[in-house]
Amino acid sequence: MEALMDSHYIKVLPFLWKGLGYTFFITIIGLIFGFALGAITGIGRLSQNKLIYGIASFYVEVVRGTPLLAQILFIYFGLPEVLGITLDKVTASIIAIAINAGAYIAEIVRGAVDSIDRGQMEAGRSIGLTKAQTMRYIIWPQAFKRMIPPLGNQFVISLKDTSLFSVIAVGEMLFQARQYYSTNFSPFQALTMVCLMYLMITVPTALILRRVERRLDV
C-alpha cells in the first residue's frame, strides 16, 4: 500500500484534479454558447429564406469540414493577427468549443425539429398562434425532448476534445499530465491516469444517457 501511495499513479492526481477544473469549465461554458449558436443555426437551416439558409449551411459545412485542431490554432493565433486583438488561452478554448459544437448541435436541432409532424404547425396556426408562437409552445418542447440524447453525446465529445487545447498550453488534464511526466519521466503512469479520469466521466455519462433515452422513449 505504501508503495502504491508513493507511485506516480497517485502523485500525478493533484495535477489532474487541477486540469479537470479547466476541462469542465471550458466544456460547460463552451457548450452553453454552442447550444445557443446551434439552436439559431439549426432553425436557420430550416428557413425558407435562401440567404438565412445559405449562411447557416455555410457555417455548418465549414466547421464540420475542418479539423478542430486547425480551428483552435486559427482562433488563438490567426484571428488575433487579423483583428488586432489578444485572446487568452481559456477564452480562445471556449470560443473554439462553442463554434465547433454549435455546428453539430445545429444538425441535432434541425433533425429534431424536422422530425415533428408538419401537422403540428398547421394545428398551431389553426388556433390562432403565429408561426413563432407555434414553434415556441408546440414544436420546440417536443423537439427538445428528442435532442436530449444526442446533446448528451455532444457533451462527451466536447469533453474529450478539450485535450486538444494542450497545444496552446491550456492547463487541462492532458497538459497537466505532460507537465508532470516531463519532470518525473513517467509518461505511462501519468497518461494511464488521464485515460482513467476521462473514463470515469464518460462511462457514467453514457450509462445515464441510455437510461434517459429509454425513459423518454426517443
mmCIF file of C-alpha atoms in Angstrom:
data_model
loop_
_atom_site.group_PDB
_atom_site.id
_atom_site.type_symbol
_atom_site.label_atom_id
_atom_site.label_comp_id
_atom_site.label_asym_id
_atom_site.label_seq_id
_atom_site.Cartn_x
_atom_site.Cartn_y
_atom_site.Cartn_z
ATOM 1 C CA MET A 1 0.000 0.000 0.000
ATOM 2 C CA GLU A 2 2.813 2.376 0.868
ATOM 3 C CA ALA A 3 4.467 1.645 -2.464
ATOM 4 C CA LEU A 4 1.210 2.438 -4.280
ATOM 5 C CA MET A 5 0.743 5.723 -2.430
ATOM 6 C CA ASP A 6 4.308 6.675 -3.343
ATOM 7 C CA SER A 7 3.849 5.765 -7.007
ATOM 8 C CA HIS A 8 3.437 8.155 -9.911
ATOM 9 C CA TYR A 9 -0.147 6.913 -10.345
ATOM 10 C CA ILE A 10 -1.023 8.708 -7.105
ATOM 11 C CA LYS A 11 1.417 11.603 -7.277
ATOM 12 C CA VAL A 12 0.025 12.783 -10.602
ATOM 13 C CA LEU A 13 -3.551 13.058 -9.258
ATOM 14 C CA PRO A 14 -3.258 16.615 -7.816
ATOM 15 C CA PHE A 15 -2.131 17.797 -11.258
ATOM 16 C CA LEU A 16 -5.045 16.032 -12.943
ATOM 17 C CA TRP A 17 -7.592 17.419 -10.476
ATOM 18 C CA LYS A 18 -6.370 20.897 -11.328
ATOM 19 C CA GLY A 19 -6.679 20.109 -15.030
ATOM 20 C CA LEU A 20 -10.150 18.636 -14.519
ATOM 21 C CA GLY A 21 -11.411 22.038 -13.386
ATOM 22 C CA TYR A 22 -10.287 23.606 -16.659
ATOM 23 C CA THR A 23 -11.740 20.676 -18.611
ATOM 24 C CA PHE A 24 -15.207 21.029 -17.079
ATOM 25 C CA PHE A 25 -15.208 24.836 -17.181
ATOM 26 C CA ILE A 26 -14.293 25.034 -20.869
ATOM 27 C CA THR A 27 -16.702 22.240 -21.811
ATOM 28 C CA ILE A 28 -19.727 23.573 -19.934
ATOM 29 C CA ILE A 29 -19.326 27.270 -20.832
ATOM 30 C CA GLY A 30 -18.440 26.393 -24.416
ATOM 31 C CA LEU A 31 -21.498 24.169 -24.793
ATOM 32 C CA ILE A 32 -23.827 26.804 -23.336
ATOM 33 C CA PHE A 33 -22.768 29.217 -26.066
ATOM 34 C CA GLY A 34 -22.584 26.362 -28.546
ATOM 35 C CA PHE A 35 -26.195 25.390 -27.878
ATOM 36 C CA ALA A 36 -27.385 28.967 -28.396
ATOM 37 C CA LEU A 37 -25.419 29.186 -31.636
ATOM 38 C CA GLY A 38 -26.554 25.731 -32.727
ATOM 39 C CA ALA A 39 -30.223 26.421 -31.974
ATOM 40 C CA ILE A 40 -30.184 29.604 -34.064
ATOM 41 C CA THR A 41 -28.273 27.925 -36.881
ATOM 42 C CA GLY A 42 -30.430 24.799 -36.782
ATOM 43 C CA ILE A 43 -33.584 26.870 -37.169
ATOM 44 C CA GLY A 44 -31.810 28.803 -39.913
ATOM 45 C CA ARG A 45 -31.203 25.535 -41.753
ATOM 46 C CA LEU A 46 -34.969 25.054 -41.852
ATOM 47 C CA SER A 47 -35.680 28.570 -43.097
ATOM 48 C CA GLN A 48 -37.246 29.117 -46.484
ATOM 49 C CA ASN A 49 -35.252 32.341 -46.783
ATOM 50 C CA LYS A 50 -32.356 31.467 -49.093
ATOM 51 C CA LEU A 51 -29.960 33.961 -47.502
ATOM 52 C CA ILE A 52 -30.547 32.696 -43.944
ATOM 53 C CA TYR A 53 -30.393 29.082 -45.119
ATOM 54 C CA GLY A 54 -27.201 29.765 -47.068
ATOM 55 C CA ILE A 55 -25.397 31.451 -44.165
ATOM 56 C CA ALA A 56 -26.406 28.713 -41.729
ATOM 57 C CA SER A 57 -25.401 25.955 -44.138
ATOM 58 C CA PHE A 58 -22.064 27.621 -44.928
ATOM 59 C CA TYR A 59 -21.190 27.804 -41.223
ATOM 60 C CA VAL A 60 -22.154 24.178 -40.585
ATOM 61 C CA GLU A 61 -20.270 22.808 -43.595
ATOM 62 C CA VAL A 62 -17.112 24.843 -42.955
ATOM 63 C CA VAL A 63 -16.886 23.881 -39.291
ATOM 64 C CA ARG A 64 -17.761 20.219 -39.832
ATOM 65 C CA GLY A 65 -15.370 20.035 -42.776
ATOM 66 C CA THR A 66 -12.270 21.270 -40.941
ATOM 67 C CA PRO A 67 -10.363 19.683 -38.029
ATOM 68 C CA LEU A 68 -10.971 21.050 -34.538
ATOM 69 C CA LEU A 69 -7.212 21.323 -34.010
ATOM 70 C CA ALA A 70 -6.938 23.646 -37.029
ATOM 71 C CA GLN A 71 -9.857 25.696 -35.692
ATOM 72 C CA ILE A 72 -8.171 26.047 -32.304
ATOM 73 C CA LEU A 73 -4.917 27.269 -33.837
ATOM 74 C CA PHE A 74 -6.792 29.599 -36.188
ATOM 75 C CA ILE A 75 -8.771 31.173 -33.342
ATOM 76 C CA TYR A 76 -5.794 31.517 -30.994
ATOM 77 C CA PHE A 77 -3.063 32.517 -33.442
ATOM 78 C CA GLY A 78 -4.823 33.567 -36.660
ATOM 79 C CA LEU A 79 -7.689 35.795 -35.531
ATOM 80 C CA PRO A 80 -5.609 37.996 -33.195
ATOM 81 C CA GLU A 81 -3.232 38.776 -36.059
ATOM 82 C CA VAL A 82 -6.045 39.780 -38.406
ATOM 83 C CA LEU A 83 -8.287 41.558 -35.884
ATOM 84 C CA GLY A 84 -5.532 43.099 -33.807
ATOM 85 C CA ILE A 85 -6.843 41.643 -30.557
ATOM 86 C CA THR A 86 -5.383 39.375 -27.923
ATOM 87 C CA LEU A 87 -7.247 36.289 -26.747
ATOM 88 C CA ASP A 88 -6.245 34.489 -23.600
ATOM 89 C CA LYS A 89 -5.959 30.713 -23.832
ATOM 90 C CA VAL A 90 -9.132 29.863 -21.930
ATOM 91 C CA THR A 91 -11.268 32.354 -23.860
ATOM 92 C CA ALA A 92 -9.933 31.022 -27.161
ATOM 93 C CA SER A 93 -10.722 27.481 -25.992
ATOM 94 C CA ILE A 94 -14.303 28.366 -25.060
ATOM 95 C CA ILE A 95 -14.814 30.070 -28.435
ATOM 96 C CA ALA A 96 -13.414 27.024 -30.242
ATOM 97 C CA ILE A 97 -15.698 24.601 -28.382
ATOM 98 C CA ALA A 98 -18.719 26.875 -28.922
ATOM 99 C CA ILE A 99 -18.121 27.258 -32.650
ATOM 100 C CA ASN A 100 -17.268 23.602 -33.225
ATOM 101 C CA ALA A 101 -20.048 22.135 -31.088
ATOM 102 C CA GLY A 102 -22.510 24.707 -32.418
ATOM 103 C CA ALA A 103 -22.220 23.284 -35.929
ATOM 104 C CA TYR A 104 -23.014 19.759 -34.744
ATOM 105 C CA ILE A 105 -25.753 20.958 -32.401
ATOM 106 C CA ALA A 106 -27.286 22.814 -35.337
ATOM 107 C CA GLU A 107 -27.777 19.494 -37.104
ATOM 108 C CA ILE A 108 -29.212 17.977 -33.925
ATOM 109 C CA VAL A 109 -31.702 20.850 -33.679
ATOM 110 C CA ARG A 110 -32.548 20.737 -37.376
ATOM 111 C CA GLY A 111 -33.141 16.988 -37.296
ATOM 112 C CA ALA A 112 -35.230 17.128 -34.111
ATOM 113 C CA VAL A 113 -37.454 19.977 -35.299
ATOM 114 C CA ASP A 114 -37.796 18.452 -38.762
ATOM 115 C CA SER A 115 -38.884 15.138 -37.213
ATOM 116 C CA ILE A 116 -42.001 16.707 -35.672
ATOM 117 C CA ASP A 117 -45.076 16.087 -37.787
ATOM 118 C CA ARG A 118 -45.818 19.088 -40.000
ATOM 119 C CA GLY A 119 -49.442 18.864 -38.931
ATOM 120 C CA GLN A 120 -48.364 20.259 -35.555
ATOM 121 C CA MET A 121 -47.504 23.584 -37.178
ATOM 122 C CA GLU A 122 -50.801 23.645 -39.038
ATOM 123 C CA ALA A 123 -52.673 22.826 -35.821
ATOM 124 C CA GLY A 124 -50.981 25.699 -34.018
ATOM 125 C CA ARG A 125 -51.761 28.154 -36.794
ATOM 126 C CA SER A 126 -55.368 26.979 -36.879
ATOM 127 C CA ILE A 127 -55.936 28.006 -33.247
ATOM 128 C CA GLY A 128 -54.591 31.491 -33.875
ATOM 129 C CA LEU A 129 -50.926 31.130 -32.921
ATOM 130 C CA THR A 130 -48.265 32.810 -35.016
ATOM 131 C CA LYS A 131 -45.535 30.706 -36.598
ATOM 132 C CA ALA A 132 -43.084 31.804 -33.895
ATOM 133 C CA GLN A 133 -45.554 31.029 -31.107
ATOM 134 C CA THR A 134 -46.301 27.611 -32.588
ATOM 135 C CA MET A 135 -42.582 26.870 -32.717
ATOM 136 C CA ARG A 136 -42.092 28.047 -29.129
ATOM 137 C CA TYR A 137 -45.072 26.396 -27.449
ATOM 138 C CA ILE A 138 -45.783 23.316 -29.578
ATOM 139 C CA ILE A 139 -42.857 22.286 -31.803
ATOM 140 C CA TRP A 140 -39.857 23.171 -29.640
ATOM 141 C CA PRO A 141 -40.889 21.292 -26.441
ATOM 142 C CA GLN A 142 -41.434 18.094 -28.432
ATOM 143 C CA ALA A 143 -38.231 18.569 -30.433
ATOM 144 C CA PHE A 144 -36.132 19.330 -27.360
ATOM 145 C CA LYS A 145 -37.137 16.018 -25.836
ATOM 146 C CA ARG A 146 -35.648 14.299 -28.877
ATOM 147 C CA MET A 147 -32.488 16.406 -28.670
ATOM 148 C CA ILE A 148 -31.514 15.298 -25.177
ATOM 149 C CA PRO A 149 -29.700 12.023 -26.035
ATOM 150 C CA PRO A 150 -27.617 13.472 -28.921
ATOM 151 C CA LEU A 151 -26.876 16.594 -26.869
ATOM 152 C CA GLY A 152 -25.529 14.325 -24.140
ATOM 153 C CA ASN A 153 -23.344 12.616 -26.701
ATOM 154 C CA GLN A 154 -22.080 16.009 -27.836
ATOM 155 C CA PHE A 155 -21.158 16.808 -24.236
ATOM 156 C CA VAL A 156 -18.993 13.681 -24.114
ATOM 157 C CA ILE A 157 -17.373 14.510 -27.459
ATOM 158 C CA SER A 158 -16.627 18.109 -26.464
ATOM 159 C CA LEU A 159 -15.287 16.988 -23.087
ATOM 160 C CA LYS A 160 -12.776 14.705 -24.806
ATOM 161 C CA ASP A 161 -11.962 17.395 -27.372
ATOM 162 C CA THR A 162 -10.623 19.659 -24.606
ATOM 163 C CA SER A 163 -7.479 17.504 -24.618
ATOM 164 C CA LEU A 164 -6.553 19.237 -27.895
ATOM 165 C CA PHE A 165 -6.168 22.537 -26.065
ATOM 166 C CA SER A 166 -2.871 21.302 -24.662
ATOM 167 C CA VAL A 167 -1.351 22.550 -27.954
ATOM 168 C CA ILE A 168 -1.933 26.142 -26.807
ATOM 169 C CA ALA A 169 -0.872 25.332 -23.231
ATOM 170 C CA VAL A 170 -4.314 25.396 -21.612
ATOM 171 C CA GLY A 171 -3.962 23.715 -18.226
ATOM 172 C CA GLU A 172 -6.458 20.898 -18.846
ATOM 173 C CA MET A 173 -5.781 17.292 -17.857
ATOM 174 C CA LEU A 174 -3.532 16.223 -20.724
ATOM 175 C CA PHE A 175 -1.409 19.346 -20.395
ATOM 176 C CA GLN A 176 -1.066 18.795 -16.652
ATOM 177 C CA ALA A 177 -0.043 15.175 -17.228
ATOM 178 C CA ARG A 178 2.595 16.270 -19.742
ATOM 179 C CA GLN A 179 3.908 18.825 -17.273
ATOM 180 C CA TYR A 180 4.177 16.094 -14.664
ATOM 181 C CA TYR A 181 5.922 13.419 -16.693
ATOM 182 C CA SER A 182 8.307 15.889 -18.346
ATOM 183 C CA THR A 183 9.983 16.302 -14.954
ATOM 184 C CA ASN A 184 9.278 12.880 -13.434
ATOM 185 C CA PHE A 185 9.866 10.762 -16.564
ATOM 186 C CA SER A 186 6.754 8.674 -16.018
ATOM 187 C CA PRO A 187 4.611 9.059 -19.160
ATOM 188 C CA PHE A 188 2.995 5.614 -18.872
ATOM 189 C CA GLN A 189 1.656 6.198 -15.363
ATOM 190 C CA ALA A 190 0.593 9.803 -15.987
ATOM 191 C CA LEU A 191 -1.183 9.077 -19.275
ATOM 192 C CA THR A 192 -2.826 5.972 -17.840
ATOM 193 C CA MET A 193 -4.377 8.120 -15.129
ATOM 194 C CA VAL A 194 -5.514 10.685 -17.718
ATOM 195 C CA CYS A 195 -7.342 7.946 -19.621
ATOM 196 C CA LEU A 196 -8.891 6.624 -16.411
ATOM 197 C CA MET A 197 -10.061 10.108 -15.436
ATOM 198 C CA TYR A 198 -11.786 10.536 -18.789
ATOM 199 C CA LEU A 199 -13.374 7.094 -18.496
ATOM 200 C CA MET A 200 -14.653 7.908 -15.001
ATOM 201 C CA ILE A 201 -16.571 10.795 -16.556
ATOM 202 C CA THR A 202 -17.625 9.450 -19.943
ATOM 203 C CA VAL A 203 -18.740 5.923 -18.990
ATOM 204 C CA PRO A 204 -21.248 7.008 -16.280
ATOM 205 C CA THR A 205 -22.451 9.784 -18.589
ATOM 206 C CA ALA A 206 -23.076 7.276 -21.380
ATOM 207 C CA LEU A 207 -24.987 4.984 -19.000
ATOM 208 C CA ILE A 208 -27.120 7.871 -17.765
ATOM 209 C CA LEU A 209 -27.869 8.902 -21.347
ATOM 210 C CA ARG A 210 -29.027 5.390 -22.226
ATOM 211 C CA ARG A 211 -31.339 5.385 -19.239
ATOM 212 C CA VAL A 212 -32.718 8.814 -20.115
ATOM 213 C CA GLU A 213 -33.214 7.722 -23.720
ATOM 214 C CA ARG A 214 -35.196 4.646 -22.621
ATOM 215 C CA ARG A 215 -37.278 6.712 -20.223
ATOM 216 C CA LEU A 216 -38.050 9.361 -22.823
ATOM 217 C CA ASP A 217 -38.686 6.642 -25.404
ATOM 218 C CA VAL A 218 -36.988 8.591 -28.183
#
